[in-house]
Tab-separated table of C-alpha atoms in Angstrom:
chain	number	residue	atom	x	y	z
A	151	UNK	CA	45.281	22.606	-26.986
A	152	UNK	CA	43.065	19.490	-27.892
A	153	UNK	CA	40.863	21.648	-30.040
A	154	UNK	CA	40.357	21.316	-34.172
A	155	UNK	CA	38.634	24.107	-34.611
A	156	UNK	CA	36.039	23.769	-38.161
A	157	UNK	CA	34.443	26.531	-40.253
A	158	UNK	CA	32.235	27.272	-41.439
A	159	UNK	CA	29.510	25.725	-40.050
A	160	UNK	CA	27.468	26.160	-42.789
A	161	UNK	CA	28.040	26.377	-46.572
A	162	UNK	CA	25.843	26.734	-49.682
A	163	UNK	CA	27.617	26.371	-53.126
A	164	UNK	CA	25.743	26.230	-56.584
A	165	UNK	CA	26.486	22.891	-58.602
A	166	UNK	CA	30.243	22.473	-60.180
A	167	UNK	CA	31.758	24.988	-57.993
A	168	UNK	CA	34.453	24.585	-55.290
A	169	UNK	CA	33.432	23.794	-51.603
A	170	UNK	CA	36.126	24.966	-49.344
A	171	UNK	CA	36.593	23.985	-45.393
A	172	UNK	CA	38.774	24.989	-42.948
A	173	UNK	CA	40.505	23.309	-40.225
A	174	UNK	CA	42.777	24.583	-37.645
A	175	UNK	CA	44.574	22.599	-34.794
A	176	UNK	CA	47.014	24.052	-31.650
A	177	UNK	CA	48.784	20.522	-31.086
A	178	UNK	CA	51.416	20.064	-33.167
A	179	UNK	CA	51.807	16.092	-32.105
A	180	UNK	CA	49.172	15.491	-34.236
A	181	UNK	CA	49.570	13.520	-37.099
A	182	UNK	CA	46.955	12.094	-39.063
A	183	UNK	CA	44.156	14.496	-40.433
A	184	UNK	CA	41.430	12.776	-41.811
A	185	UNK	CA	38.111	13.872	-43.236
A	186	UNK	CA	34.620	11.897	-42.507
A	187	UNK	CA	31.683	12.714	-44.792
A	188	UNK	CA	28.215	12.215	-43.170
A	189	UNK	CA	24.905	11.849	-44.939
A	190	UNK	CA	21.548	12.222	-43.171
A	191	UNK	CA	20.509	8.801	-40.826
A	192	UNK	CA	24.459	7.539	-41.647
A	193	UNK	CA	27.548	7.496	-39.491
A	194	UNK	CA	30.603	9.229	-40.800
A	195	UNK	CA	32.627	7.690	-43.143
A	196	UNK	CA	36.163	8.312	-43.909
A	197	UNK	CA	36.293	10.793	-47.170
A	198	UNK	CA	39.842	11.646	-47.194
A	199	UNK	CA	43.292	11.656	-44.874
A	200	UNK	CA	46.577	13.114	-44.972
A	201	UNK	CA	49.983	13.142	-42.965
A	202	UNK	CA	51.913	16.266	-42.193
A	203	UNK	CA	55.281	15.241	-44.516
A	204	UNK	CA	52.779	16.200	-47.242
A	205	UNK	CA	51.352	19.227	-47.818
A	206	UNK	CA	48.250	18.113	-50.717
A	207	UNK	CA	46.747	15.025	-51.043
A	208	UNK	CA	44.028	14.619	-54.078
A	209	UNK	CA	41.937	11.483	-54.254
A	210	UNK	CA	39.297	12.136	-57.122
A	211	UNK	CA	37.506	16.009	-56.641
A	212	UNK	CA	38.309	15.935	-52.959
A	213	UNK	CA	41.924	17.465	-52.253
A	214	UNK	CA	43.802	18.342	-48.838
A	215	UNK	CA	45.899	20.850	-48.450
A	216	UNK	CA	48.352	20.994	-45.235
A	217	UNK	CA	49.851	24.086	-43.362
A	218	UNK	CA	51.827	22.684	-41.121
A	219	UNK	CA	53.036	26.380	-40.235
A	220	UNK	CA	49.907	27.948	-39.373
A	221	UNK	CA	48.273	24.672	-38.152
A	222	UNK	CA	45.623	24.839	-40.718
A	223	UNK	CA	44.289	22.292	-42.976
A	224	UNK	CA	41.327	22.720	-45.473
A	225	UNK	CA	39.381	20.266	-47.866
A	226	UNK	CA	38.242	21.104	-50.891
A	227	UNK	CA	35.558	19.958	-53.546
A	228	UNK	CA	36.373	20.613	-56.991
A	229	UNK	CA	33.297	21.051	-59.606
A	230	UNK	CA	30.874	20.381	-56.281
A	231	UNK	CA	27.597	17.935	-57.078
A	232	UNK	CA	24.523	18.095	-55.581
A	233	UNK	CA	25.286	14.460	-54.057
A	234	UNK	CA	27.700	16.197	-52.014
A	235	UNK	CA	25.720	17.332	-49.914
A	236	UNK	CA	26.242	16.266	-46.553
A	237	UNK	CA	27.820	17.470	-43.107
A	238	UNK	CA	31.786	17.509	-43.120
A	239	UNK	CA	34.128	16.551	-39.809
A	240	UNK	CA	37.699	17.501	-39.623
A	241	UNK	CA	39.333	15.808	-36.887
A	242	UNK	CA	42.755	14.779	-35.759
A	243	UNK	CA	44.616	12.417	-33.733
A	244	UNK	CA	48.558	12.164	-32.334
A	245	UNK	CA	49.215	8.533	-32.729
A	246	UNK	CA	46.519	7.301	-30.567
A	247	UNK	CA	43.215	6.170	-30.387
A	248	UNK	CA	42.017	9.311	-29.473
A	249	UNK	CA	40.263	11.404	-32.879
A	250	UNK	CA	39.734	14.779	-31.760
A	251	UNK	CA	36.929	16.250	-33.869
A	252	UNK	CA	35.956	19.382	-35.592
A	253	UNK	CA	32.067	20.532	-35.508
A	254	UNK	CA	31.061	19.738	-38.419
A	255	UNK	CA	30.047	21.210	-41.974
A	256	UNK	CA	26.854	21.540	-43.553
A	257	UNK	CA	27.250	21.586	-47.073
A	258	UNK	CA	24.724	22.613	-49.136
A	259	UNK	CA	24.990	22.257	-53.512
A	260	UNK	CA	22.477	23.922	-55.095
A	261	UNK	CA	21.389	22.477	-58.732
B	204	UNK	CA	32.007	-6.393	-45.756
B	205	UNK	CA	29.061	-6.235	-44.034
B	206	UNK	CA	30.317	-3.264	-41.909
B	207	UNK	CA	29.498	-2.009	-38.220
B	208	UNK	CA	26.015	-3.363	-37.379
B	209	UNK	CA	23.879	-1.536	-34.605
B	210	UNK	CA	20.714	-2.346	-33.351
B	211	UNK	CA	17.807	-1.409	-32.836
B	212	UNK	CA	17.940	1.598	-34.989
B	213	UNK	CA	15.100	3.599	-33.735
B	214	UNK	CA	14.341	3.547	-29.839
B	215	UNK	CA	11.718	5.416	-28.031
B	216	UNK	CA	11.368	5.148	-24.876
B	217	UNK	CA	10.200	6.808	-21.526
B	218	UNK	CA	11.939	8.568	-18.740
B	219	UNK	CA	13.543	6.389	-16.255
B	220	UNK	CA	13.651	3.160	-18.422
B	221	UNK	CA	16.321	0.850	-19.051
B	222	UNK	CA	17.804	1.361	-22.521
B	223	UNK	CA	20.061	-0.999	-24.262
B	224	UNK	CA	21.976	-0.291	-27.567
B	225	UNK	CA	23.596	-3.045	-29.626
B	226	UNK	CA	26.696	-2.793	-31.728
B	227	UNK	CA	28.164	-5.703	-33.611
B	228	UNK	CA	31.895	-4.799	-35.234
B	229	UNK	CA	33.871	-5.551	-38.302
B	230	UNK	CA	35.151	-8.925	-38.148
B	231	UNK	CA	38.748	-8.866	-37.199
B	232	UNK	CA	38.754	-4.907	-35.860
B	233	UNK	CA	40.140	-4.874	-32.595
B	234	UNK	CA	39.135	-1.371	-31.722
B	235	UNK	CA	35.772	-0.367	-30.512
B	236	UNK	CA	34.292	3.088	-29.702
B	237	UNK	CA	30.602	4.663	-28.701
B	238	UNK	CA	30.279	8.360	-29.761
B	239	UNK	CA	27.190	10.110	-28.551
B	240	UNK	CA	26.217	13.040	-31.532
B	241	UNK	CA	24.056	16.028	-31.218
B	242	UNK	CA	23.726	19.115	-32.317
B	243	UNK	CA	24.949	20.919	-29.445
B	244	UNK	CA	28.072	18.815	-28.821
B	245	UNK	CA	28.858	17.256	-31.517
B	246	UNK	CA	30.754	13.995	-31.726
B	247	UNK	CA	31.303	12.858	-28.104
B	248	UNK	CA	33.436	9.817	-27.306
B	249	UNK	CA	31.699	7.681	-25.001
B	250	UNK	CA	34.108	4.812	-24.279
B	251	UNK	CA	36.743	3.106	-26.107
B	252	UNK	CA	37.604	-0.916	-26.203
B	253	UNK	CA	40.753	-2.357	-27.322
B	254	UNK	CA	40.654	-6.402	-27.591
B	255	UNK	CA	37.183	-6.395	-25.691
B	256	UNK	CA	39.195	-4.478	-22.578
B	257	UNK	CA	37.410	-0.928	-22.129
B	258	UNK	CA	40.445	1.845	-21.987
B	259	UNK	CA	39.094	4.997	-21.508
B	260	UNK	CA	35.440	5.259	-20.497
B	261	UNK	CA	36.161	9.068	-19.357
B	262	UNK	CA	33.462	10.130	-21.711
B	263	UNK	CA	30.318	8.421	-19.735
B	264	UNK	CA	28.001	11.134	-18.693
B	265	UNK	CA	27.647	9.438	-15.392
B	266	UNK	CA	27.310	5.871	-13.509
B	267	UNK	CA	23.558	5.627	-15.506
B	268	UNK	CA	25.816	4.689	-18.337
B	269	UNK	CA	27.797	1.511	-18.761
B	270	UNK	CA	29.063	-0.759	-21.797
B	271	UNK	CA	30.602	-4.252	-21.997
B	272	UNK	CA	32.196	-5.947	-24.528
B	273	UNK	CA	31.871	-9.720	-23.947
B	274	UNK	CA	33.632	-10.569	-27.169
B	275	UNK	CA	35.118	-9.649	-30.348
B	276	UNK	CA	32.227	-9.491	-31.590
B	277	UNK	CA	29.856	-7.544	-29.573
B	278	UNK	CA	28.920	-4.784	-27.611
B	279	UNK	CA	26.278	-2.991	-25.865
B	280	UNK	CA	25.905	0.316	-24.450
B	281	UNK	CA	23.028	0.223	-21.567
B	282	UNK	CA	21.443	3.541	-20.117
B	283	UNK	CA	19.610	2.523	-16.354
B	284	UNK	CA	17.226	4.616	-16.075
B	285	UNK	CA	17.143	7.116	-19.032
B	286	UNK	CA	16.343	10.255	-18.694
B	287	UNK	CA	15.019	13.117	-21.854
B	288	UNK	CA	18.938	14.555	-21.663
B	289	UNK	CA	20.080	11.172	-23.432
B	290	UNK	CA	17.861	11.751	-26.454
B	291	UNK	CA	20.622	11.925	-29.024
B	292	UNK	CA	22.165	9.287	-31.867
B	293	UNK	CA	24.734	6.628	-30.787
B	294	UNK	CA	27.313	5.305	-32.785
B	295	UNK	CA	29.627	2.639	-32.327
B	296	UNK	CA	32.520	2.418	-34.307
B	297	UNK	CA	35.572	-0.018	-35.028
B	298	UNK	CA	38.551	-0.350	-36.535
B	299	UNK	CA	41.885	-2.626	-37.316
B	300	UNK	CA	43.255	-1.040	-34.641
B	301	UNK	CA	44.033	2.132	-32.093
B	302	UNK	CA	45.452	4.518	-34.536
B	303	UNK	CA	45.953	6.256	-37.846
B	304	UNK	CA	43.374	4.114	-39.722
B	305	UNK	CA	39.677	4.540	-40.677
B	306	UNK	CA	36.936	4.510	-38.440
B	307	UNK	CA	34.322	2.321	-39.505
B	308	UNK	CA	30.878	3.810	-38.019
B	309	UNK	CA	27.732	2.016	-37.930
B	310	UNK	CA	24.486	3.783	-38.779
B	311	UNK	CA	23.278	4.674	-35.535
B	312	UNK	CA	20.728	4.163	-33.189
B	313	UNK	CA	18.622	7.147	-32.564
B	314	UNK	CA	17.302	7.518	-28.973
B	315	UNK	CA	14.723	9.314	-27.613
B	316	UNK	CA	13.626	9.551	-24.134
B	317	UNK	CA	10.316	11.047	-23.130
């Protein structure tokens, strides 16, 4: 019930395509959905979040997109660089402290 | 902004030594958190402060483990004695405060126990 479950778990995309990963949750009191980019000997950082009373949110080449029917959420990276390349999280949280966390991406662009 | 500040960032160190990891917060963040990462489990929450008061500390492996928070503007995260199964990176993290705002994480301090 707690789970976000991430995938894949690992991608490879050639330069200026679109990186695509999915998310998918069973608790529907959650209701924040953010997105944490890592880079290698960094801590996550916050990419990206969205509420579910929206179903996109677009900040630059990074968009969400929201299912709030079939629990799902996805990110996706238009015209992908080879500076974003880096391990994605998907996570989620229901009001509290607590951020429940997908397993991660490793996203590979290739020049 | 000089953001989350953890030291040391590298620590080696042998089996059954006292380990102590350092973690200095945002000014003004109320909310604290050590995550354990590897590449087995992922991102683990350790423990969780709120105004320098731990909340949930469900997430320590066992009693070898303990934090404090002395003030609002440090913590520490002590392993007595280490062992090679605590080889992993720690983060601590803070933020404004408990929910539905970014995490701020620190770089890390990568452990590894021999």
């Amino acid at each position: 019930q707690q789970q976000v479950k991430q995938s894949p778990q690992s991608l490879i995309v050639q330069k200026g395509g679109i990186s695509i990963i999915n998310c998918a949750y069973e608790n529907t009191a959650f209701d924040y959905f953010p997105w944490y980019q890592q880079f290698p000997g960094k801590g996550p950082a916050l990419l990206i979040a969205i509420r579910p009373d929206v179903s996109e949110k677009k900040e630059g080449r990074f968009t969400i997109s929201f299912n709030k029917s079939a629990k799902q959420f996805s990110l996706h990276i238009m015209d992908s660089q080879p500076g974003d390349s880096a391990t994605y999280f998907c996570a989620a949280s229901s009001g509290n402290y607590q951020l429940i966390w997908g397993a991660g991406t490793k996203l590979i662009i290739k020049p | 902004d000089a953001g989350v500040i953890q030291s040391p960032r590298h620590e080696v160190t042998e089996m059954g030594q006292e380990v102590t990891l350092r973690c200095k917060p945002i000014s003004g963040h109320n909310s604290l958190f050590w995550y354990r990462q590897t590449m087995m489990r992922g991102l683990e929450l350790l423990i969780y402060f709120n105004n320098n008061v731990p909340i949930d500390d469900s997430g320590m492996p066992e009693d070898r483990f303990s934090a404090k928070m002395p003030n609002a503007s440090f913590s520490t995260l002590k392993i007595q004695p280490s062992e090679p199964r605590d080889s992993a990176v720690y983060f601590c993290a803070s933020r404004l405060r408990d929910s539905g705002v970014p995490l701020h994480f620190g770089n890390g301090t990568r452990l590894t126990v021999t």
